[in-house]
Amino acid sequence: MWFGNLVTMDWWDDLWLNEGFASYMENLGVNYIHPDWKMLDQFVVTTTQWSMALDSLQSSHPIKAHVKNPAEIEALFDVISYKKGAALTRMLENFLGMDGLRAGLSRFLHKYQYRTAKTSDLWHCFSDVSAKQAINVSAIMDTWVEQKGYPVITVRRRGSQLVLSQRRFLSSVAESDTASLTDISPHGYVWIIPVTLITDRTVSTGTTSTAAAPQLIWLNSTEMSVPSPPVDQWFKLNVNQSGYYRVNYEPSVWQALTDTLNNHGYNRHR
């Protein structure tokens, strides 16, 4: 069974439903058969970063496009539909969990088998299976599929608080100056971001020590404050780069992360 066959997108606007999910599932499948190939580790470089490089240009387009003629259809078969679609699926899995992703997809494929469906139909299926978690998947994911680009989160320490602020990331300074004048977004280039955070706190289990579970923070405005880790602890946002966003820290935090990575006893994967 392949996405696009059992359930087909209602119109070309939702092409990413076929290609984005298929692109991520092929990585999950190979990783299951050959975990030694570390496909999900490679995914960040071969898929997420590749997509972000193009999506940081003003010439990018929303993953859910409005198709009006055949030329626009052909243009949608690009990195954004395939790789950004896959990266957003990975982000969705990260905050729903693998069980949540599997349950939502199963509901979607059974409900719409041998029929057509829209992106909104998929989100409703995920919201149904995650009702106990009180996660409005439609509200969250619409901010990612209905506007182009992605955010950069700037992190500042202010006393006992971390101040997180978001803005659209553009790779060109010149484009940053003009984008606000020419680009229109239904969400004003504000995303509902599943921010994951870890610190150097550890949990001892016998003779071993493992990193504490990441904290999940929902950033749904241009700025918010959360309790700050102690000054003598390093911290990091976007654990394993599971989220489709960049992070920028103050120099002291960058230095703490650099010092940690230079410690050969540290697991650099995170």
Short mmCIF file of N, CA and C in Angstrom, two decimals, residues 106-266:
data_model
loop_
_atom_site.label_atom_id
_atom_site.label_comp_id
_atom_site.label_asym_id
_atom_site.label_seq_id
_atom_site.Cartn_x
_atom_site.Cartn_y
_atom_site.Cartn_z
N SER A 106 -3.87 5.21 10.48
CA SER A 106 -4.77 4.07 10.31
C SER A 106 -6.22 4.53 10.18
N ARG A 107 -6.60 5.48 11.02
CA ARG A 107 -7.96 6.01 10.95
C ARG A 107 -8.21 6.68 9.60
N PHE A 108 -7.24 7.46 9.15
CA PHE A 108 -7.35 8.17 7.88
C PHE A 108 -7.48 7.20 6.70
N LEU A 109 -6.61 6.19 6.67
CA LEU A 109 -6.61 5.25 5.54
C LEU A 109 -7.86 4.38 5.52
N HIS A 110 -8.37 4.03 6.68
CA HIS A 110 -9.59 3.23 6.72
C HIS A 110 -10.82 4.08 6.38
N LYS A 111 -10.86 5.29 6.88
CA LYS A 111 -12.03 6.15 6.66
C LYS A 111 -12.16 6.58 5.21
N TYR A 112 -11.02 6.83 4.55
CA TYR A 112 -11.06 7.38 3.19
C TYR A 112 -10.56 6.41 2.13
N GLN A 113 -10.49 5.13 2.44
CA GLN A 113 -9.98 4.18 1.45
C GLN A 113 -10.85 4.18 0.19
N TYR A 114 -10.17 4.13 -0.95
CA TYR A 114 -10.80 4.15 -2.28
C TYR A 114 -11.57 5.45 -2.52
N ARG A 115 -11.16 6.50 -1.82
CA ARG A 115 -11.79 7.81 -1.98
C ARG A 115 -10.69 8.87 -2.06
N THR A 116 -11.13 10.10 -2.19
CA THR A 116 -10.18 11.22 -2.13
C THR A 116 -10.31 11.92 -0.79
N ALA A 117 -9.27 12.64 -0.41
CA ALA A 117 -9.27 13.34 0.88
C ALA A 117 -8.42 14.60 0.78
N LYS A 118 -8.66 15.49 1.73
CA LYS A 118 -7.92 16.74 1.81
C LYS A 118 -7.03 16.74 3.05
N THR A 119 -6.13 17.71 3.10
CA THR A 119 -5.26 17.84 4.27
C THR A 119 -6.08 17.97 5.55
N SER A 120 -7.17 18.74 5.48
CA SER A 120 -8.00 18.94 6.67
C SER A 120 -8.59 17.62 7.17
N ASP A 121 -8.88 16.69 6.25
CA ASP A 121 -9.41 15.38 6.66
C ASP A 121 -8.37 14.62 7.47
N LEU A 122 -7.12 14.71 7.05
CA LEU A 122 -6.05 14.04 7.79
C LEU A 122 -5.89 14.63 9.19
N TRP A 123 -5.90 15.95 9.28
CA TRP A 123 -5.75 16.59 10.59
C TRP A 123 -6.88 16.19 11.53
N HIS A 124 -8.10 16.11 11.01
CA HIS A 124 -9.24 15.72 11.86
C HIS A 124 -9.04 14.30 12.41
N CYS A 125 -8.50 13.42 11.59
CA CYS A 125 -8.25 12.05 12.05
C CYS A 125 -7.22 12.04 13.17
N PHE A 126 -6.17 12.83 13.03
CA PHE A 126 -5.17 12.90 14.09
C PHE A 126 -5.74 13.53 15.36
N SER A 127 -6.56 14.56 15.20
CA SER A 127 -7.16 15.20 16.37
C SER A 127 -8.08 14.23 17.10
N ASP A 128 -8.79 13.40 16.34
CA ASP A 128 -9.69 12.42 16.96
C ASP A 128 -8.94 11.44 17.85
N VAL A 129 -7.80 10.96 17.36
CA VAL A 129 -7.08 9.93 18.13
C VAL A 129 -6.22 10.55 19.23
N SER A 130 -6.03 11.86 19.20
CA SER A 130 -5.22 12.52 20.24
C SER A 130 -6.08 13.38 21.15
N ALA A 131 -7.38 13.10 21.19
CA ALA A 131 -8.31 13.92 21.98
C ALA A 131 -7.92 13.94 23.46
N LYS A 132 -7.43 12.81 23.98
CA LYS A 132 -7.06 12.76 25.39
C LYS A 132 -5.88 13.66 25.70
N GLN A 133 -5.05 13.92 24.70
CA GLN A 133 -3.90 14.81 24.89
C GLN A 133 -4.28 16.28 24.71
N ALA A 134 -5.52 16.52 24.31
CA ALA A 134 -6.01 17.88 24.07
C ALA A 134 -5.13 18.63 23.07
N ILE A 135 -4.75 17.93 21.99
CA ILE A 135 -3.93 18.53 20.95
C ILE A 135 -4.80 18.81 19.73
N ASN A 136 -4.91 20.07 19.35
CA ASN A 136 -5.66 20.46 18.16
C ASN A 136 -4.71 20.42 16.97
N VAL A 137 -4.64 19.26 16.33
CA VAL A 137 -3.67 19.07 15.25
C VAL A 137 -3.93 20.02 14.09
N SER A 138 -5.19 20.26 13.79
CA SER A 138 -5.52 21.17 12.68
C SER A 138 -4.96 22.57 12.93
N ALA A 139 -5.19 23.10 14.12
CA ALA A 139 -4.71 24.45 14.43
C ALA A 139 -3.20 24.52 14.37
N ILE A 140 -2.53 23.48 14.85
CA ILE A 140 -1.07 23.47 14.86
C ILE A 140 -0.52 23.36 13.44
N MET A 141 -0.94 22.32 12.74
CA MET A 141 -0.31 22.00 11.46
C MET A 141 -0.71 22.94 10.33
N ASP A 142 -1.87 23.57 10.44
CA ASP A 142 -2.24 24.54 9.40
C ASP A 142 -1.23 25.68 9.32
N THR A 143 -0.63 26.04 10.46
CA THR A 143 0.37 27.12 10.43
C THR A 143 1.63 26.69 9.69
N TRP A 144 1.81 25.38 9.53
CA TRP A 144 3.00 24.87 8.84
C TRP A 144 2.76 24.58 7.37
N VAL A 145 1.54 24.22 7.00
CA VAL A 145 1.30 23.85 5.60
C VAL A 145 0.68 24.98 4.79
N GLU A 146 0.13 26.00 5.46
CA GLU A 146 -0.55 27.07 4.73
C GLU A 146 0.30 28.32 4.55
N GLN A 147 1.51 28.31 5.08
CA GLN A 147 2.41 29.44 4.85
C GLN A 147 3.81 28.90 4.55
N LYS A 148 4.50 29.61 3.69
CA LYS A 148 5.82 29.14 3.29
C LYS A 148 6.85 29.51 4.35
N GLY A 149 8.02 28.87 4.24
CA GLY A 149 9.10 29.17 5.15
C GLY A 149 8.96 28.47 6.49
N TYR A 150 9.71 28.97 7.46
CA TYR A 150 9.73 28.39 8.80
C TYR A 150 10.32 29.42 9.75
N PRO A 151 10.16 29.22 11.05
CA PRO A 151 10.64 30.22 12.01
C PRO A 151 12.04 29.95 12.54
N VAL A 152 12.65 31.00 13.04
CA VAL A 152 13.84 30.87 13.88
C VAL A 152 13.43 31.37 15.26
N ILE A 153 13.76 30.59 16.28
CA ILE A 153 13.46 30.96 17.66
C ILE A 153 14.71 31.57 18.28
N THR A 154 14.58 32.77 18.79
CA THR A 154 15.68 33.42 19.51
C THR A 154 15.45 33.25 21.00
N VAL A 155 16.49 32.79 21.70
CA VAL A 155 16.38 32.48 23.13
C VAL A 155 17.25 33.45 23.92
N ARG A 156 16.63 34.11 24.91
CA ARG A 156 17.37 35.04 25.78
C ARG A 156 17.06 34.72 27.24
N ARG A 157 18.09 34.79 28.07
CA ARG A 157 17.88 34.62 29.51
C ARG A 157 17.56 35.97 30.12
N ARG A 158 16.48 36.01 30.89
CA ARG A 158 16.09 37.22 31.60
C ARG A 158 15.75 36.84 33.03
N GLY A 159 16.75 36.93 33.91
CA GLY A 159 16.54 36.52 35.29
C GLY A 159 16.27 35.04 35.38
N SER A 160 15.15 34.68 35.97
CA SER A 160 14.78 33.27 36.13
C SER A 160 13.96 32.74 34.97
N GLN A 161 13.89 33.52 33.89
CA GLN A 161 13.06 33.14 32.75
C GLN A 161 13.89 33.02 31.47
N LEU A 162 13.42 32.13 30.59
CA LEU A 162 13.90 32.11 29.22
C LEU A 162 12.84 32.79 28.36
N VAL A 163 13.24 33.77 27.60
CA VAL A 163 12.31 34.45 26.69
C VAL A 163 12.51 33.86 25.29
N LEU A 164 11.45 33.26 24.77
CA LEU A 164 11.48 32.66 23.43
C LEU A 164 10.69 33.56 22.49
N SER A 165 11.31 33.95 21.40
CA SER A 165 10.60 34.75 20.40
C SER A 165 10.80 34.12 19.03
N GLN A 166 9.80 34.24 18.18
CA GLN A 166 9.89 33.64 16.86
C GLN A 166 9.69 34.69 15.78
N ARG A 167 10.35 34.45 14.66
CA ARG A 167 10.13 35.24 13.45
C ARG A 167 10.48 34.36 12.27
N ARG A 168 10.03 34.74 11.11
CA ARG A 168 10.34 33.97 9.91
C ARG A 168 11.83 34.06 9.60
N PHE A 169 12.42 32.92 9.24
CA PHE A 169 13.83 32.89 8.89
C PHE A 169 13.99 33.03 7.38
N LEU A 170 14.79 33.99 6.97
CA LEU A 170 15.14 34.16 5.56
C LEU A 170 16.66 34.20 5.45
N SER A 171 17.20 33.50 4.46
CA SER A 171 18.65 33.38 4.34
C SER A 171 19.31 34.65 3.83
N SER A 172 18.54 35.53 3.21
CA SER A 172 19.09 36.76 2.65
C SER A 172 18.62 37.96 3.45
N VAL A 173 19.55 38.81 3.84
CA VAL A 173 19.18 40.03 4.57
C VAL A 173 18.30 40.92 3.71
N ALA A 174 18.61 41.00 2.43
CA ALA A 174 17.82 41.83 1.52
C ALA A 174 16.39 41.32 1.44
N GLU A 175 16.22 39.99 1.40
CA GLU A 175 14.88 39.43 1.35
C GLU A 175 14.14 39.68 2.65
N SER A 176 14.85 39.65 3.76
CA SER A 176 14.21 39.92 5.05
C SER A 176 13.63 41.32 5.09
N ASP A 177 14.31 42.25 4.44
CA ASP A 177 13.85 43.64 4.44
C ASP A 177 12.59 43.84 3.61
N THR A 178 12.44 43.03 2.55
CA THR A 178 11.32 43.24 1.64
C THR A 178 10.18 42.24 1.83
N ALA A 179 10.44 41.13 2.50
CA ALA A 179 9.44 40.07 2.60
C ALA A 179 8.16 40.56 3.27
N SER A 180 8.30 41.35 4.33
CA SER A 180 7.12 41.80 5.06
C SER A 180 6.24 42.71 4.21
N LEU A 181 6.82 43.30 3.16
CA LEU A 181 6.05 44.20 2.31
C LEU A 181 5.35 43.47 1.18
N THR A 182 5.89 42.31 0.79
CA THR A 182 5.37 41.63 -0.40
C THR A 182 4.67 40.31 -0.10
N ASP A 183 5.00 39.67 1.01
CA ASP A 183 4.44 38.36 1.33
C ASP A 183 3.23 38.49 2.24
N ILE A 184 2.20 37.76 1.90
CA ILE A 184 1.00 37.73 2.73
C ILE A 184 0.78 36.29 3.19
N SER A 185 0.54 36.12 4.47
CA SER A 185 0.30 34.79 5.02
C SER A 185 -0.99 34.80 5.82
N PRO A 186 -1.79 33.73 5.71
CA PRO A 186 -3.03 33.67 6.49
C PRO A 186 -2.78 33.59 7.99
N HIS A 187 -1.54 33.30 8.38
CA HIS A 187 -1.22 33.20 9.81
C HIS A 187 -0.21 34.27 10.24
N GLY A 188 0.06 35.23 9.35
CA GLY A 188 0.96 36.32 9.70
C GLY A 188 2.38 35.88 10.01
N TYR A 189 2.79 34.75 9.44
CA TYR A 189 4.12 34.18 9.70
C TYR A 189 4.39 34.00 11.19
N VAL A 190 3.37 33.50 11.86
CA VAL A 190 3.50 33.03 13.24
C VAL A 190 3.10 31.56 13.23
N TRP A 191 3.95 30.73 13.79
CA TRP A 191 3.72 29.29 13.80
C TRP A 191 3.39 28.81 15.21
N ILE A 192 2.62 27.74 15.31
CA ILE A 192 2.45 27.06 16.59
C ILE A 192 3.54 26.00 16.64
N ILE A 193 4.53 26.24 17.49
CA ILE A 193 5.78 25.47 17.43
C ILE A 193 5.88 24.50 18.62
N PRO A 194 6.08 23.21 18.34
CA PRO A 194 6.35 22.25 19.42
C PRO A 194 7.83 22.32 19.80
N VAL A 195 8.14 23.12 20.79
CA VAL A 195 9.53 23.34 21.20
C VAL A 195 9.93 22.26 22.20
N THR A 196 10.98 21.53 21.89
CA THR A 196 11.52 20.55 22.84
C THR A 196 12.77 21.13 23.48
N LEU A 197 12.95 20.84 24.77
CA LEU A 197 14.06 21.41 25.53
C LEU A 197 14.68 20.35 26.42
N ILE A 198 16.01 20.26 26.39
CA ILE A 198 16.74 19.40 27.33
C ILE A 198 17.81 20.23 28.02
N THR A 199 18.24 19.75 29.19
CA THR A 199 19.35 20.37 29.92
C THR A 199 20.34 19.27 30.26
N ASP A 200 21.38 19.62 31.02
CA ASP A 200 22.39 18.63 31.37
C ASP A 200 22.00 17.82 32.61
N ARG A 201 20.76 17.98 33.06
CA ARG A 201 20.30 17.15 34.17
C ARG A 201 20.26 15.69 33.72
N THR A 202 20.60 14.79 34.59
CA THR A 202 20.58 13.37 34.25
C THR A 202 19.78 12.60 35.27
N VAL A 203 19.33 11.44 34.84
CA VAL A 203 18.60 10.53 35.71
C VAL A 203 19.42 9.27 35.87
N SER A 204 19.84 8.97 37.08
CA SER A 204 20.67 7.80 37.32
C SER A 204 19.82 6.54 37.37
N THR A 205 20.28 5.51 36.67
CA THR A 205 19.60 4.21 36.69
C THR A 205 20.67 3.15 36.95
N GLY A 206 20.90 2.88 38.22
CA GLY A 206 21.94 1.92 38.57
C GLY A 206 23.31 2.50 38.30
N THR A 207 24.06 1.81 37.43
CA THR A 207 25.41 2.27 37.11
C THR A 207 25.45 3.14 35.87
N THR A 208 24.28 3.38 35.26
CA THR A 208 24.26 4.18 34.03
C THR A 208 23.56 5.50 34.28
N SER A 209 23.72 6.41 33.34
CA SER A 209 23.09 7.71 33.45
C SER A 209 22.56 8.10 32.08
N THR A 210 21.30 8.47 32.01
CA THR A 210 20.69 8.82 30.73
C THR A 210 20.14 10.24 30.78
N ALA A 211 20.09 10.89 29.63
CA ALA A 211 19.60 12.26 29.58
C ALA A 211 18.13 12.32 29.97
N ALA A 212 17.77 13.40 30.66
CA ALA A 212 16.38 13.57 31.06
C ALA A 212 15.50 13.70 29.83
N ALA A 213 14.25 13.26 29.96
CA ALA A 213 13.31 13.35 28.84
C ALA A 213 13.11 14.81 28.45
N PRO A 214 13.03 15.10 27.16
CA PRO A 214 12.83 16.49 26.74
C PRO A 214 11.51 17.05 27.26
N GLN A 215 11.52 18.33 27.55
CA GLN A 215 10.31 19.04 27.93
C GLN A 215 9.67 19.59 26.66
N LEU A 216 8.35 19.48 26.55
CA LEU A 216 7.63 20.00 25.39
C LEU A 216 6.94 21.31 25.77
N ILE A 217 7.25 22.35 25.01
CA ILE A 217 6.69 23.69 25.24
C ILE A 217 6.01 24.13 23.95
N TRP A 218 4.79 24.64 24.05
CA TRP A 218 4.09 25.12 22.86
C TRP A 218 4.26 26.64 22.75
N LEU A 219 4.97 27.06 21.72
CA LEU A 219 5.15 28.48 21.44
C LEU A 219 4.13 28.86 20.37
N ASN A 220 3.06 29.55 20.77
CA ASN A 220 1.98 29.87 19.84
C ASN A 220 1.77 31.37 19.67
N SER A 221 2.78 32.15 20.01
CA SER A 221 2.73 33.60 19.84
C SER A 221 4.12 34.07 19.44
N THR A 222 4.26 35.35 19.19
CA THR A 222 5.56 35.86 18.77
C THR A 222 6.59 35.81 19.90
N GLU A 223 6.11 35.80 21.16
CA GLU A 223 7.05 35.77 22.28
C GLU A 223 6.37 35.18 23.52
N MET A 224 7.14 34.42 24.29
CA MET A 224 6.64 33.90 25.54
C MET A 224 7.82 33.63 26.47
N SER A 225 7.53 33.50 27.77
CA SER A 225 8.56 33.22 28.76
C SER A 225 8.29 31.89 29.44
N VAL A 226 9.36 31.16 29.73
CA VAL A 226 9.27 29.89 30.45
C VAL A 226 10.36 29.87 31.51
N PRO A 227 10.21 29.06 32.56
CA PRO A 227 11.25 29.00 33.59
C PRO A 227 12.60 28.60 33.00
N SER A 228 13.64 29.27 33.45
CA SER A 228 14.98 29.02 32.92
C SER A 228 15.70 27.95 33.73
N PRO A 229 16.48 27.10 33.07
CA PRO A 229 17.35 26.19 33.81
C PRO A 229 18.38 26.99 34.60
N PRO A 230 18.99 26.40 35.63
CA PRO A 230 20.04 27.11 36.38
C PRO A 230 21.15 27.59 35.46
N VAL A 231 21.77 28.69 35.83
CA VAL A 231 22.79 29.30 34.98
C VAL A 231 23.95 28.36 34.71
N ASP A 232 24.26 27.47 35.67
CA ASP A 232 25.42 26.59 35.50
C ASP A 232 25.09 25.35 34.67
N GLN A 233 23.88 25.26 34.13
CA GLN A 233 23.50 24.13 33.29
C GLN A 233 23.39 24.58 31.83
N TRP A 234 23.86 23.72 30.92
CA TRP A 234 23.60 24.00 29.52
C TRP A 234 22.17 23.56 29.21
N PHE A 235 21.61 24.11 28.16
CA PHE A 235 20.31 23.66 27.69
C PHE A 235 20.28 23.75 26.17
N LYS A 236 19.37 23.03 25.58
CA LYS A 236 19.27 23.00 24.12
C LYS A 236 17.82 22.84 23.71
N LEU A 237 17.42 23.62 22.70
CA LEU A 237 16.09 23.50 22.13
C LEU A 237 16.15 22.69 20.84
N ASN A 238 14.99 22.18 20.44
CA ASN A 238 14.86 21.39 19.21
C ASN A 238 15.73 20.13 19.28
N VAL A 239 15.40 19.27 20.22
CA VAL A 239 16.16 18.05 20.46
C VAL A 239 16.15 17.16 19.22
N ASN A 240 17.34 16.73 18.80
CA ASN A 240 17.50 15.90 17.60
C ASN A 240 16.97 16.56 16.34
N GLN A 241 16.80 17.87 16.38
CA GLN A 241 16.20 18.65 15.29
C GLN A 241 14.94 17.97 14.76
N SER A 242 14.09 17.59 15.69
CA SER A 242 12.81 16.98 15.32
C SER A 242 11.82 18.03 14.84
N GLY A 243 12.02 19.29 15.22
CA GLY A 243 11.13 20.36 14.79
C GLY A 243 11.67 21.05 13.55
N TYR A 244 10.75 21.59 12.76
CA TYR A 244 11.13 22.25 11.51
C TYR A 244 11.35 23.75 11.78
N TYR A 245 12.38 24.04 12.54
CA TYR A 245 12.70 25.42 12.88
C TYR A 245 14.16 25.51 13.31
N ARG A 246 14.69 26.71 13.29
CA ARG A 246 16.06 26.96 13.74
C ARG A 246 16.02 27.64 15.11
N VAL A 247 17.17 27.60 15.80
CA VAL A 247 17.27 28.20 17.12
C VAL A 247 18.54 29.05 17.18
N ASN A 248 18.43 30.22 17.76
CA ASN A 248 19.60 31.07 17.98
C ASN A 248 19.67 31.45 19.45
N TYR A 249 20.88 31.32 20.03
CA TYR A 249 21.08 31.56 21.46
C TYR A 249 21.98 32.78 21.67
N GLU A 250 22.06 33.19 22.92
CA GLU A 250 23.03 34.20 23.31
C GLU A 250 24.43 33.57 23.28
N PRO A 251 25.49 34.38 23.13
CA PRO A 251 26.86 33.83 23.04
C PRO A 251 27.23 32.89 24.18
N SER A 252 26.82 33.19 25.40
CA SER A 252 27.19 32.35 26.54
C SER A 252 26.59 30.95 26.42
N VAL A 253 25.39 30.87 25.86
CA VAL A 253 24.75 29.56 25.71
C VAL A 253 25.41 28.77 24.59
N TRP A 254 25.74 29.46 23.49
CA TRP A 254 26.48 28.79 22.42
C TRP A 254 27.81 28.23 22.96
N GLN A 255 28.47 29.00 23.81
CA GLN A 255 29.76 28.56 24.35
C GLN A 255 29.58 27.33 25.23
N ALA A 256 28.52 27.32 26.04
CA ALA A 256 28.26 26.16 26.90
C ALA A 256 28.00 24.91 26.07
N LEU A 257 27.27 25.06 24.97
CA LEU A 257 27.02 23.91 24.09
C LEU A 257 28.30 23.46 23.41
N THR A 258 29.14 24.42 23.00
CA THR A 258 30.41 24.08 22.37
C THR A 258 31.30 23.31 23.33
N ASP A 259 31.37 23.78 24.57
CA ASP A 259 32.20 23.09 25.58
C ASP A 259 31.69 21.68 25.82
N THR A 260 30.37 21.51 25.81
CA THR A 260 29.79 20.19 26.03
C THR A 260 30.13 19.25 24.89
N LEU A 261 30.02 19.74 23.66
CA LEU A 261 30.33 18.91 22.49
C LEU A 261 31.81 18.53 22.44
N ASN A 262 32.66 19.38 23.00
CA ASN A 262 34.09 19.07 23.02
C ASN A 262 34.46 18.06 24.09
N ASN A 263 33.49 17.75 24.95
CA ASN A 263 33.70 16.72 25.96
C ASN A 263 33.47 15.36 25.30
N HIS A 264 34.51 14.56 25.16
CA HIS A 264 34.41 13.32 24.40
C HIS A 264 33.48 12.30 25.04
N GLY A 265 33.12 12.51 26.30
CA GLY A 265 32.24 11.57 26.95
C GLY A 265 30.77 11.85 26.70
N TYR A 266 30.48 12.88 25.90
CA TYR A 266 29.08 13.27 25.69
C TYR A 266 28.53 12.64 24.42
#
